[in-house]
mmCIF file of C-alpha atoms in Angstrom:
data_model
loop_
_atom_site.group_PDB
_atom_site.id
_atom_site.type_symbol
_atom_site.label_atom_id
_atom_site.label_comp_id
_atom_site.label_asym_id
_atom_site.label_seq_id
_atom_site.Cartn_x
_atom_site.Cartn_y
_atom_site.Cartn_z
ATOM 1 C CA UNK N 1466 0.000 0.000 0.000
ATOM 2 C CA UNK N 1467 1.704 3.867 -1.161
ATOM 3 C CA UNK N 1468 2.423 5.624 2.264
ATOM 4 C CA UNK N 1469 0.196 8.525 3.246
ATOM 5 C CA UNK N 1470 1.118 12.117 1.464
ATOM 6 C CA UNK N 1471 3.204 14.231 3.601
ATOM 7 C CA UNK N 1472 2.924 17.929 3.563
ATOM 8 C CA UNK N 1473 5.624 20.847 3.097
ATOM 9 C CA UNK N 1474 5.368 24.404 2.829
ATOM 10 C CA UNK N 1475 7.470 27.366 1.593
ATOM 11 C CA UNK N 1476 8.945 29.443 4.816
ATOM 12 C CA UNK N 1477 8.416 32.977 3.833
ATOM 13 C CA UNK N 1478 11.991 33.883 4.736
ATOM 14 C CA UNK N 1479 12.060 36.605 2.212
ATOM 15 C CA UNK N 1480 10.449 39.563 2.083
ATOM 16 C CA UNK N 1481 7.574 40.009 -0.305
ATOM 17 C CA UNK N 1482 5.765 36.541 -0.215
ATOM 18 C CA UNK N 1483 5.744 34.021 -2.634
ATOM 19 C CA UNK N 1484 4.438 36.028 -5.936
ATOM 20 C CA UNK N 1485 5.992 38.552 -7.591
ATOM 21 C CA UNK N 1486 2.996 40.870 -7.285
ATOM 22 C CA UNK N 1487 1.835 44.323 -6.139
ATOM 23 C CA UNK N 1488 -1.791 43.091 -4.548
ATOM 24 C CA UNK N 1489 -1.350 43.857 -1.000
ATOM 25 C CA UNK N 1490 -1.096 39.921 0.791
ATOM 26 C CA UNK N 1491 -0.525 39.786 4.429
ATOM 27 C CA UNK N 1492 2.944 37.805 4.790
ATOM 28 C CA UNK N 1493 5.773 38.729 6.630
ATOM 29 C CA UNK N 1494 9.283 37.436 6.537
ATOM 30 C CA UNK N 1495 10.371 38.183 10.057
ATOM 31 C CA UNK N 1496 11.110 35.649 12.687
ATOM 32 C CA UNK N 1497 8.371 36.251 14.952
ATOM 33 C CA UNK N 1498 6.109 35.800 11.876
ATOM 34 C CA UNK N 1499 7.484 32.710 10.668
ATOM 35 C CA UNK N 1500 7.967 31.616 14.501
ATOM 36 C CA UNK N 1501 3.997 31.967 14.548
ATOM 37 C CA UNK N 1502 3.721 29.896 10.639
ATOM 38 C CA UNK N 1503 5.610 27.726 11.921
ATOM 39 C CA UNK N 1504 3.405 26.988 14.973
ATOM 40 C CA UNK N 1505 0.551 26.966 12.473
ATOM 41 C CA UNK N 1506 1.670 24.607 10.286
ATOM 42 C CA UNK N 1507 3.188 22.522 12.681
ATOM 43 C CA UNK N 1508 -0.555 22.849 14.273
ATOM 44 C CA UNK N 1509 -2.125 22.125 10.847
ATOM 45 C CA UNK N 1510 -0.535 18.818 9.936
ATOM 46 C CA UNK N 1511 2.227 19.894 8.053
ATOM 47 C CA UNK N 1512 5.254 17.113 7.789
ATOM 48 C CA UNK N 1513 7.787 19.944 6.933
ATOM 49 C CA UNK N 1514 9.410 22.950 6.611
ATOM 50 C CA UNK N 1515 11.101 24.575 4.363
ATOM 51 C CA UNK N 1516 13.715 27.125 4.289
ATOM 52 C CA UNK N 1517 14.555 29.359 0.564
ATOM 53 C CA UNK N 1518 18.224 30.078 0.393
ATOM 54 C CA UNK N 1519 18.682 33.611 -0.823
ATOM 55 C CA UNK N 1520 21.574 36.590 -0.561
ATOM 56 C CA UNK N 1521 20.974 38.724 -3.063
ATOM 57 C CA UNK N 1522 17.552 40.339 -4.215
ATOM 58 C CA UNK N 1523 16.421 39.253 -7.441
ATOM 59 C CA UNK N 1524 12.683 39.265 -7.603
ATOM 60 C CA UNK N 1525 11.254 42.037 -5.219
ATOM 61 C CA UNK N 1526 13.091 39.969 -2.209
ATOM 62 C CA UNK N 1527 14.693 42.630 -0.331
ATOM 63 C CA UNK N 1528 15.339 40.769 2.838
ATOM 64 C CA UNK N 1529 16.434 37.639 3.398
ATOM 65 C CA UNK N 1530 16.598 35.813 6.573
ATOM 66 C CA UNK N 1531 19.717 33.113 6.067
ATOM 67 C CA UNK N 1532 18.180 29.479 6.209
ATOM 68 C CA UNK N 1533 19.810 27.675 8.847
ATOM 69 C CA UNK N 1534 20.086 30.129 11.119
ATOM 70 C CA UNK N 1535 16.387 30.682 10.994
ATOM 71 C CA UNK N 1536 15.673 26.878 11.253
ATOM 72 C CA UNK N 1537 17.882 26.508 14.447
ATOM 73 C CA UNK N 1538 15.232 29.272 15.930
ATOM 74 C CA UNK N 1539 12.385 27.380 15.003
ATOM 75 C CA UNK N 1540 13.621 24.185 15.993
ATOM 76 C CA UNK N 1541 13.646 25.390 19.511
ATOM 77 C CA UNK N 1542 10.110 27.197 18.667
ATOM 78 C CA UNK N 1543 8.239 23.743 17.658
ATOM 79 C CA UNK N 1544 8.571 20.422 18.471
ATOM 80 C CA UNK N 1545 7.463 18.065 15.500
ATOM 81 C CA UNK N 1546 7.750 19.741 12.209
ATOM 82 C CA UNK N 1547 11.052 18.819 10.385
ATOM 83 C CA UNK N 1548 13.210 21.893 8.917
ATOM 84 C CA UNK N 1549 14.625 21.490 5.827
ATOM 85 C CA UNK N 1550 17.415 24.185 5.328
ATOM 86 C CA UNK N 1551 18.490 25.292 1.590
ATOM 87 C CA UNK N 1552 22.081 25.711 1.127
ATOM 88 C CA UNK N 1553 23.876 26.846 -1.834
ATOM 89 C CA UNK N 1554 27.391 24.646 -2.474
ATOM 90 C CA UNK N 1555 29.727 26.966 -3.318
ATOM 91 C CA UNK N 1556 28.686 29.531 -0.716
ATOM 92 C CA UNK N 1557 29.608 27.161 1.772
ATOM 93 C CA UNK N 1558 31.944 24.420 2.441
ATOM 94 C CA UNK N 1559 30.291 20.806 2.739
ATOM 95 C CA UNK N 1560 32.388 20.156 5.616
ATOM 96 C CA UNK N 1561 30.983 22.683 7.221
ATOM 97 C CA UNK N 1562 27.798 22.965 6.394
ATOM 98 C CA UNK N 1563 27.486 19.182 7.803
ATOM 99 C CA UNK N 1564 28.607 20.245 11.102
ATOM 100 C CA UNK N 1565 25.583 22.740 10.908
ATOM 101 C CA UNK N 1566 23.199 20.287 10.205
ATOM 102 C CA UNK N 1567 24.829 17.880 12.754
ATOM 103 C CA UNK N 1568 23.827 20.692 14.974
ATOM 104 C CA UNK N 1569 20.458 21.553 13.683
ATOM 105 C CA UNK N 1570 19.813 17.433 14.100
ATOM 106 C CA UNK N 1571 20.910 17.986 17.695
ATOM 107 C CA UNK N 1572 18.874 20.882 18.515
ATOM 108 C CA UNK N 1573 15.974 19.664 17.177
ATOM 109 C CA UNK N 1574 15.956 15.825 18.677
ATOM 110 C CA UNK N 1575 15.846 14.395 14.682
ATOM 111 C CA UNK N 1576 14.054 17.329 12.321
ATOM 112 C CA UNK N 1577 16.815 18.463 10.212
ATOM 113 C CA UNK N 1578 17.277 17.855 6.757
ATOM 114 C CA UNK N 1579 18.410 19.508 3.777
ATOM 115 C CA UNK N 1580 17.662 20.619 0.511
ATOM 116 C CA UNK N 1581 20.569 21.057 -2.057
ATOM 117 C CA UNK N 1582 20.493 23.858 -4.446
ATOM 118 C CA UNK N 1583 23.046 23.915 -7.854
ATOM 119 C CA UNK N 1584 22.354 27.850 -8.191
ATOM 120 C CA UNK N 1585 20.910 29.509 -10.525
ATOM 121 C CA UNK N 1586 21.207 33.349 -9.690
ATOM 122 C CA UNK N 1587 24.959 34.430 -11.197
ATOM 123 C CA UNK N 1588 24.998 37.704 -8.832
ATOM 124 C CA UNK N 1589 24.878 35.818 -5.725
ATOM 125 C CA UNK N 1590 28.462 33.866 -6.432
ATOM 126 C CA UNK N 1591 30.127 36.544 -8.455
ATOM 127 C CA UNK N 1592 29.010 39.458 -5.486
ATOM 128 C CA UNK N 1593 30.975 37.118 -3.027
ATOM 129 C CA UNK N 1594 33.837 36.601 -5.027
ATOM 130 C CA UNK N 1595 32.998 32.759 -5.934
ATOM 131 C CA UNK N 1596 33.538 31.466 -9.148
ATOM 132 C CA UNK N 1597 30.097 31.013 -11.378
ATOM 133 C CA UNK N 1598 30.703 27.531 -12.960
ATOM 134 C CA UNK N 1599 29.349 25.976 -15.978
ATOM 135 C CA UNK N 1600 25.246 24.471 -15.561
ATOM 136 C CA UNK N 1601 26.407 20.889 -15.416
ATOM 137 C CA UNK N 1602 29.348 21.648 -13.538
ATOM 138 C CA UNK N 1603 27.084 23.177 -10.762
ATOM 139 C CA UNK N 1604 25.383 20.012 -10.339
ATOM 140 C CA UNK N 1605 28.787 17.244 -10.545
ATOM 141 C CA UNK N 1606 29.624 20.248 -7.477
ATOM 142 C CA UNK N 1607 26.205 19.375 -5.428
ATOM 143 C CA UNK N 1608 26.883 15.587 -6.375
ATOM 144 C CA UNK N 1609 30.500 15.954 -4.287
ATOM 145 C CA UNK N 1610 28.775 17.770 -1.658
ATOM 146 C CA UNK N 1611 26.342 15.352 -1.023
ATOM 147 C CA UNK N 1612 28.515 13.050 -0.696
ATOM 148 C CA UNK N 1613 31.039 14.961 1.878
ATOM 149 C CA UNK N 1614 28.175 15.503 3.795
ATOM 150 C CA UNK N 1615 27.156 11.495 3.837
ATOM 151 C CA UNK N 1616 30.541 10.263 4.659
ATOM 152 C CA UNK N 1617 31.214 13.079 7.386
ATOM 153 C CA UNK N 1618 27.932 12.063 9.390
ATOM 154 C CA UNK N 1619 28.765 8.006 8.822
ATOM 155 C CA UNK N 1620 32.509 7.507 9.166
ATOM 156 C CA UNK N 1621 34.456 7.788 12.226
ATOM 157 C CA UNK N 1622 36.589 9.570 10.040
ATOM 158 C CA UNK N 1623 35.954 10.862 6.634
ATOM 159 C CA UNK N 1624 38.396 11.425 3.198
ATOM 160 C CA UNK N 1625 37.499 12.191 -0.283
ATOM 161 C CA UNK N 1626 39.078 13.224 -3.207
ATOM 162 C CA UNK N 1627 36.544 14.983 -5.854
ATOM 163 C CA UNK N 1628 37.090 18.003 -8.309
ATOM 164 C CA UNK N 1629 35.953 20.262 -5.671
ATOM 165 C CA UNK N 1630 35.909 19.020 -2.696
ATOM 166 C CA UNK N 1631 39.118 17.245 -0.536
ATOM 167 C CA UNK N 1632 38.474 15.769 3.009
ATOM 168 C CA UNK N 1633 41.116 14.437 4.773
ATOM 169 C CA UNK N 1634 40.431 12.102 7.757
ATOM 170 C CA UNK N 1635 37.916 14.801 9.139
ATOM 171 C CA UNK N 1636 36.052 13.773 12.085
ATOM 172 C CA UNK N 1637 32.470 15.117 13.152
ATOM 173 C CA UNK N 1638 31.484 14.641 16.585
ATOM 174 C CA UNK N 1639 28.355 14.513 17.664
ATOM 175 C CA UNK N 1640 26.763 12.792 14.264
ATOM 176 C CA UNK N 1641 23.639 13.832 13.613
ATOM 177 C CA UNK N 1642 20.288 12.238 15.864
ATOM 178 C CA UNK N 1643 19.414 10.711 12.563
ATOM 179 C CA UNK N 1644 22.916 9.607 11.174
ATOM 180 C CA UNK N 1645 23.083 8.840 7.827
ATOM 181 C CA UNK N 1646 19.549 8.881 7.145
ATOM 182 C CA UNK N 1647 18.901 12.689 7.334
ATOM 183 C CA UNK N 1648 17.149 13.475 4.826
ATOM 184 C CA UNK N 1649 18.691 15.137 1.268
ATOM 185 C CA UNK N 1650 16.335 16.807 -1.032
ATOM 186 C CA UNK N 1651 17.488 18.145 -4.213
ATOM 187 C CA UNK N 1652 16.011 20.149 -6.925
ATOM 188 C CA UNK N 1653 16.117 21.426 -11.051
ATOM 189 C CA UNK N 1654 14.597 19.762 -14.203
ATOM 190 C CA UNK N 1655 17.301 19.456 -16.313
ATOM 191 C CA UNK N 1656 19.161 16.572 -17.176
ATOM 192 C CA UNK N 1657 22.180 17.113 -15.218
ATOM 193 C CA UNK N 1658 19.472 17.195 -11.949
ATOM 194 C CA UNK N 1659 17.894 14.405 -12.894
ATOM 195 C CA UNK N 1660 21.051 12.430 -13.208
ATOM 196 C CA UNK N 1661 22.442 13.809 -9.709
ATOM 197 C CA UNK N 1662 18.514 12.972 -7.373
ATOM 198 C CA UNK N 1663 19.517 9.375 -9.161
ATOM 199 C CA UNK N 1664 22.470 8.607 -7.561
ATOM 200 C CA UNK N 1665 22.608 10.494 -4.583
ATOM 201 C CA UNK N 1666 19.260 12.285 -3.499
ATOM 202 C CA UNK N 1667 16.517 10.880 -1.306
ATOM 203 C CA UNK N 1668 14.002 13.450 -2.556
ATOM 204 C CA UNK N 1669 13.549 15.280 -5.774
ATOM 205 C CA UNK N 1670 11.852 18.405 -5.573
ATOM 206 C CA UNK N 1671 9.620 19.163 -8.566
ATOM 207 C CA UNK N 1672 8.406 22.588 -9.696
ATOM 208 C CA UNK N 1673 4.480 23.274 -10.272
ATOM 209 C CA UNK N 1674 3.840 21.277 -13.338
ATOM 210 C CA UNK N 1675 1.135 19.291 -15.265
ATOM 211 C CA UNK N 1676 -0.216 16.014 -14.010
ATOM 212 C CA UNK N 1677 1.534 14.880 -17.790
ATOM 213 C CA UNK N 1678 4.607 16.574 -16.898
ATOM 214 C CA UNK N 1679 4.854 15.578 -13.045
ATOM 215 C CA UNK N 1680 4.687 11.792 -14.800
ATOM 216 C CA UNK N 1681 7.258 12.222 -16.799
ATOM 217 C CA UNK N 1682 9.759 13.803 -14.397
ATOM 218 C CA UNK N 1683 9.231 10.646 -12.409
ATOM 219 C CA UNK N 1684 9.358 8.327 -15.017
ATOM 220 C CA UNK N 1685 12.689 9.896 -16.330
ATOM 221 C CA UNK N 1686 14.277 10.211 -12.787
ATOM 222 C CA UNK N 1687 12.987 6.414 -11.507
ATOM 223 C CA UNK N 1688 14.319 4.877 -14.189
ATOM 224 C CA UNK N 1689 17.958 6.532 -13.580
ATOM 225 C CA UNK N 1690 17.353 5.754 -10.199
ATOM 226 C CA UNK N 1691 16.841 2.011 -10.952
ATOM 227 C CA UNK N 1692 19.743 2.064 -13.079
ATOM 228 C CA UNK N 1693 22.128 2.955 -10.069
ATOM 229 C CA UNK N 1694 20.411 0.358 -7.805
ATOM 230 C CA UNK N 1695 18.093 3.028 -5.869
ATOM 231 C CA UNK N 1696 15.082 4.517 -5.677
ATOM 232 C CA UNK N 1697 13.870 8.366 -5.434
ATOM 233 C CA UNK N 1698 10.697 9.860 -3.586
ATOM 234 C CA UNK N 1699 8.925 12.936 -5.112
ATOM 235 C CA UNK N 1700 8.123 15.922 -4.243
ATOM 236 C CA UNK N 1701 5.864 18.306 -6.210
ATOM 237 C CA UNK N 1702 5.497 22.260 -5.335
ATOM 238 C CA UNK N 1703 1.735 24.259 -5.837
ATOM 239 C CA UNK N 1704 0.664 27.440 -4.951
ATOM 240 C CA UNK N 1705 -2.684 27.121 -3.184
ATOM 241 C CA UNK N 1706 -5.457 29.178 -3.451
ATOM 242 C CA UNK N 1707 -8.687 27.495 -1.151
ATOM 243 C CA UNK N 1708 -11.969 29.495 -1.043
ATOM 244 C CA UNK N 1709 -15.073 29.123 -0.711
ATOM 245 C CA UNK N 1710 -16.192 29.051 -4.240
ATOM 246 C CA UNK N 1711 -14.091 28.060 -7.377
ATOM 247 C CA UNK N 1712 -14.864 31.377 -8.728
ATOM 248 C CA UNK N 1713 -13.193 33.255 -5.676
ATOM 249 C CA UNK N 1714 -10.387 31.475 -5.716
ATOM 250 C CA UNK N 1715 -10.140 31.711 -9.280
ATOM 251 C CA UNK N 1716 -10.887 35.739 -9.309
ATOM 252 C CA UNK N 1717 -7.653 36.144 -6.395
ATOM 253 C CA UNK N 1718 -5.373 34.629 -9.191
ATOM 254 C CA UNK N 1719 -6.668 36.413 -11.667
ATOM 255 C CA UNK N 1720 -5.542 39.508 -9.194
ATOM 256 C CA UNK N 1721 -2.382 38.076 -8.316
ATOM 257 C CA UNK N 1722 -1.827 37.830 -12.082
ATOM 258 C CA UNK N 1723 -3.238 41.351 -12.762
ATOM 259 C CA UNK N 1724 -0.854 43.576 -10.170
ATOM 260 C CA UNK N 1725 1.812 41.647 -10.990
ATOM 261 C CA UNK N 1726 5.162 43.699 -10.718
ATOM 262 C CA UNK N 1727 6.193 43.873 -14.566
ATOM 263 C CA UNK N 1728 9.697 45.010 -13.387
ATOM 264 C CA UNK N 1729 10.850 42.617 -10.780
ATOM 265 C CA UNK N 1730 9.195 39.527 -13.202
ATOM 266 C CA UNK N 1731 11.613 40.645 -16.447
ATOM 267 C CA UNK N 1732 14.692 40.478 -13.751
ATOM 268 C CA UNK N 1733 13.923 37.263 -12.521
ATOM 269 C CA UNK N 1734 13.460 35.916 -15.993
ATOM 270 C CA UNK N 1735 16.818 36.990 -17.016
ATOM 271 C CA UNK N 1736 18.436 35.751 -13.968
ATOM 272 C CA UNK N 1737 16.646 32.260 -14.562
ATOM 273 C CA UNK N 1738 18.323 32.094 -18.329
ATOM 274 C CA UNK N 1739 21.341 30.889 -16.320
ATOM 275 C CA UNK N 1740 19.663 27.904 -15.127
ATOM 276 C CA UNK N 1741 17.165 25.607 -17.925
ATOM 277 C CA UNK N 1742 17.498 27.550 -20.450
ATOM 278 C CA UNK N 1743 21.841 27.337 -20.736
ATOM 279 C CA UNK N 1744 21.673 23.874 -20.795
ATOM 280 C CA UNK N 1745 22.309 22.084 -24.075
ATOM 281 C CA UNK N 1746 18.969 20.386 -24.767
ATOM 282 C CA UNK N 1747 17.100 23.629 -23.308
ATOM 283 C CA UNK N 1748 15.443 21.232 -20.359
ATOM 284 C CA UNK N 1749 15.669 22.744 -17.127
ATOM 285 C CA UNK N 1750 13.681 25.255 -14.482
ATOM 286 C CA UNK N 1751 11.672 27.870 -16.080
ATOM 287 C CA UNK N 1752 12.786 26.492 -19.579
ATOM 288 C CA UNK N 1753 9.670 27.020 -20.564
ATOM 289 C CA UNK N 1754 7.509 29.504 -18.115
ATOM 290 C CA UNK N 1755 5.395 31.690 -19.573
ATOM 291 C CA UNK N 1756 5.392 35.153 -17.767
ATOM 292 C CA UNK N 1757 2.578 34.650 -15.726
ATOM 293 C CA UNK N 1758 4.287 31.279 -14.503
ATOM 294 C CA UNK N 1759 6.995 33.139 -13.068
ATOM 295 C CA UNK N 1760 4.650 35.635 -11.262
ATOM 296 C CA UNK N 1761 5.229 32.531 -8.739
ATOM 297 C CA UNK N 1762 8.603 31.884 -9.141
ATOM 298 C CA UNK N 1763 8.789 28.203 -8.950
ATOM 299 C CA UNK N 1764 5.562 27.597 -11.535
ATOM 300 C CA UNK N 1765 3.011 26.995 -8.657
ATOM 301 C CA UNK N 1766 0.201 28.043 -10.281
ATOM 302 C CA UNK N 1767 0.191 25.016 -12.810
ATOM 303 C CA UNK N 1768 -0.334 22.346 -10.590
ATOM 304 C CA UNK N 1769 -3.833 23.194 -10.455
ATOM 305 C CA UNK N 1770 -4.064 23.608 -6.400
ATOM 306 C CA UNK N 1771 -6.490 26.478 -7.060
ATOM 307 C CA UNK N 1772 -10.341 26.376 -5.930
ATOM 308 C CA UNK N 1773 -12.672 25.019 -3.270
ATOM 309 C CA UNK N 1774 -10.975 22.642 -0.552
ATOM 310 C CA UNK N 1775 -12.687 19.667 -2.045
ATOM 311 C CA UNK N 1776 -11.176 20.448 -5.578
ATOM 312 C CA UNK N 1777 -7.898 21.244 -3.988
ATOM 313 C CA UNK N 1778 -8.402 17.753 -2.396
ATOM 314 C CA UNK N 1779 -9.306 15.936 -5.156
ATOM 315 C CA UNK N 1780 -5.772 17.275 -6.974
ATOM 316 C CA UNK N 1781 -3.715 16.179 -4.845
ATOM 317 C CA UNK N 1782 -5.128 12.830 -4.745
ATOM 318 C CA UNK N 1783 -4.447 13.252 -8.402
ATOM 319 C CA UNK N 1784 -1.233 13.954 -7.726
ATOM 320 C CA UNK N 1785 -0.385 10.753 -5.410
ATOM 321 C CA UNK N 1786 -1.766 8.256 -8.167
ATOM 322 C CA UNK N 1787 1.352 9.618 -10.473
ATOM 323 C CA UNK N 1788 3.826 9.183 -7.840
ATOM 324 C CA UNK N 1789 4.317 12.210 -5.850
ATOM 325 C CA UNK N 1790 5.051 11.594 -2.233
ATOM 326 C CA UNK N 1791 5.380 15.100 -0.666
ATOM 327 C CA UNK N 1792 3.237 18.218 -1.723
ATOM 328 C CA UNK N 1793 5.113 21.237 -0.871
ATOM 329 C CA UNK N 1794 2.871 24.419 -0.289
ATOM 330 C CA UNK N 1795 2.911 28.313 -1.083
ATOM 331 C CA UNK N 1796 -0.015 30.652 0.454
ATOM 332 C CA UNK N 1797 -1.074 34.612 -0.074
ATOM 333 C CA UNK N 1798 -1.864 35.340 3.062
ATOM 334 C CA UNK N 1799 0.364 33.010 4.989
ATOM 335 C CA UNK N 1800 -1.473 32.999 8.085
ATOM 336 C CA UNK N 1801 -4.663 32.192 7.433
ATOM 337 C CA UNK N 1802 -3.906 30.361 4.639
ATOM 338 C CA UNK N 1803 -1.782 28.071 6.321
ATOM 339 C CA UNK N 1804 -4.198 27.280 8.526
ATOM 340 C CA UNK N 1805 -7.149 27.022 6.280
ATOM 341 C CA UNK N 1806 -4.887 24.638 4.170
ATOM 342 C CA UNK N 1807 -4.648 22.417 7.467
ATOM 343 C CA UNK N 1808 -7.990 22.401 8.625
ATOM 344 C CA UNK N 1809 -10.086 22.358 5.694
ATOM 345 C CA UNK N 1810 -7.965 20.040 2.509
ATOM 346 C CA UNK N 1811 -5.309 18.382 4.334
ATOM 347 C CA UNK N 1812 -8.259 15.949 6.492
ATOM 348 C CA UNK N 1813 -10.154 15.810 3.130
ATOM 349 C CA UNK N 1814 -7.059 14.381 1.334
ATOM 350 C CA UNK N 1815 -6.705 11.953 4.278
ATOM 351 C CA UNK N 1816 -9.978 10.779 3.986
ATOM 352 C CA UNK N 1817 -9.844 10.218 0.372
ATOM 353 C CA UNK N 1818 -6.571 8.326 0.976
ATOM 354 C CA UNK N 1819 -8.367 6.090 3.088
ATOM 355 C CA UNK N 1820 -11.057 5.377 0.419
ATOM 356 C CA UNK N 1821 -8.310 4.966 -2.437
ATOM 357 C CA UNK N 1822 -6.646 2.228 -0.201
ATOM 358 C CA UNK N 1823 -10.389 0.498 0.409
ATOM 359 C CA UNK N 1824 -10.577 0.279 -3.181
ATOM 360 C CA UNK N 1825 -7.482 -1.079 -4.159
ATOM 361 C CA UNK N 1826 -7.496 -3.768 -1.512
ATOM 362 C CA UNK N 1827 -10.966 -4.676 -3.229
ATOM 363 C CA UNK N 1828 -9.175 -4.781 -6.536
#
């Protein structure tokens, strides 16, 4: 029988929300906000957590509150959600990044993981003086740094030899609550990505997408996965919209869509060039958004999460019978929305997962 959907959302660490729009939406990216989302979610039945890495504004995101930082504050602000921290390789050394997460682990009795992310944004290396590498050569990077940050939380004493990375008998004391097993998320749609969540990722994060195209990712990425002797869980992002009535939830995207902020949108979509669309075969993240896709900058809008709670249910039922494992959430209005989310579609989907399982034991 598939395991029960788990349930992620976006921390609003950066200021302006999760669209790049000029309707007023009531988020906040401080840390008494996201202390209280946190809470919520946590609250609401949400699995995870999880943290955007970001230095430099790119898309109307002024401030940024640095991930890992922020996640050891909520970890001693909640007490079941897990907090999955973005990191950037290249910003920071694996080495030591996995004696932060060691810590994070520690702090939060077994709720850390991570989410590795190649880069995509050339300002943010080249502003700190790091080299901006080739597309595929950010990725064989996160490969090495995945597996630094393996060996340094399983060996007594760790050594490897990569094209970036050397470790040389390193120890880490204490290893992380959950050893080896914390858990390594990874994103991008390219083939380089796909190729990387294969042979080292536990989770691949998806963008919004198409029930068609979600299928396809995970065919593509399973398959490369069974080729290395392994297997890959899924995780799909939406932005949610749940009202009432189809038509009001339909009429606030239309909104979002309408104020959108026509200046910070053309930035972000030449920043993005540098990630999908470099790559050889033109496969990648935002390869192929449209402009209102990016208005939510990781395509959330086409995953169809968008109406009444029983339609926003019924989706992401959808979205289980294709494969997806974990549905990772962005809101408006990140309080209430957060909460409505958790009261109102997460116990629907639960229900419906019960009646799926009836009926395929019956089959």
């Amino acid at each position: 029988m598939a395991k029960n959907l788990e349930f992620a959302y976006w921390v609003p660490n950066v200021s302006g929300g999760l669209v790049v729009s000029k309707l007023p939406q009531k988020t906040d990216w401080s840390f008494e906000a996201n202390k209280r989302y946190a809470r919520i979610a946590e609250e609401s039945g949400y699995d995870f957590a999880l943290l955007q890495t970001r230095f430099i504004a790119s898309y109307g995101a002024e401030n940024q509150l640095e991930a890992i930082t922020l996640a050891s504050a909520l970890a001693a602000s909640t007490s079941k959600i897990k907090l999955i921290s973005a990191v950037h390789p290249g910003l920071w050394h694996p080495g030591v990044y996995a004696k932060m997460l060691a810590t994070l682990d520690q702090i939060s009795n077994g709720r850390a993981a991570v989410n590795v992310v190649s880069g995509w944004f050339k300002q943010e290396f080249t502003k700190y003086g790091e080299p901006w590498l080739e597309h595929d050569e950010r990725y064989r990077r996160s490969e090495e740094f995945i597996q630094v940050l393996r060996n340094l939380w399983t060996e007594e004493t760790a050594s490897f030899k990569g094209d970036f990375y050397r470790i040389n008998e390193a120890p880490l004391k204490p290893k992380p609550v959950q050893e080896g097993k914390l858990p390594i998320f990874q994103g991008g749609n390219s083939t380089a990505a796909k190729q990387m969540a294969a042979r080292v990722s536990d989770y691949y994060f998806m963008n919004g997408n198409t029930l068609d195209g979600f299928r396809k990712q995970i065919d593509e990425v399973s398959t490369l996965a069974k080729e290395e002797g392994r297997t890959v869980k899924f995780a799909a992002h939406g932005f949610v919209i749940v009202r009432d009535t189809e038509e009001e939830a339909h009429q606030l995207l239309r909104d979002i869509v309408g104020y959108k902020d026509e200046e910070a949108v053309e930035g972000f979509r030449q920043s993005v060039k540098e990630a999908g669309q470099s790559t050889r075969d033109k496969e990648g993240m935002w390869a192929n958004s449209s402009i209102e896709d990016l208005v939510q900058y990781n395509d959330g809008f086409k995953t169809g999460l968008i109406g009444t709670p029983e339609q926003v249910a019924d989706r992401i039922i959808e979205l289980k019978k294709v494969g997806i494992e974990v549905i990772l959430t962005a809101h408006f209005h990140y309080e209430e929305d957060l909460e409505r989310f958790g009261k109102e579609v997460i116990p629907l989907v639960k229900e419906k997962e019960r009646l799926l399982e009836r009926e395929q034991v019956k089959v």
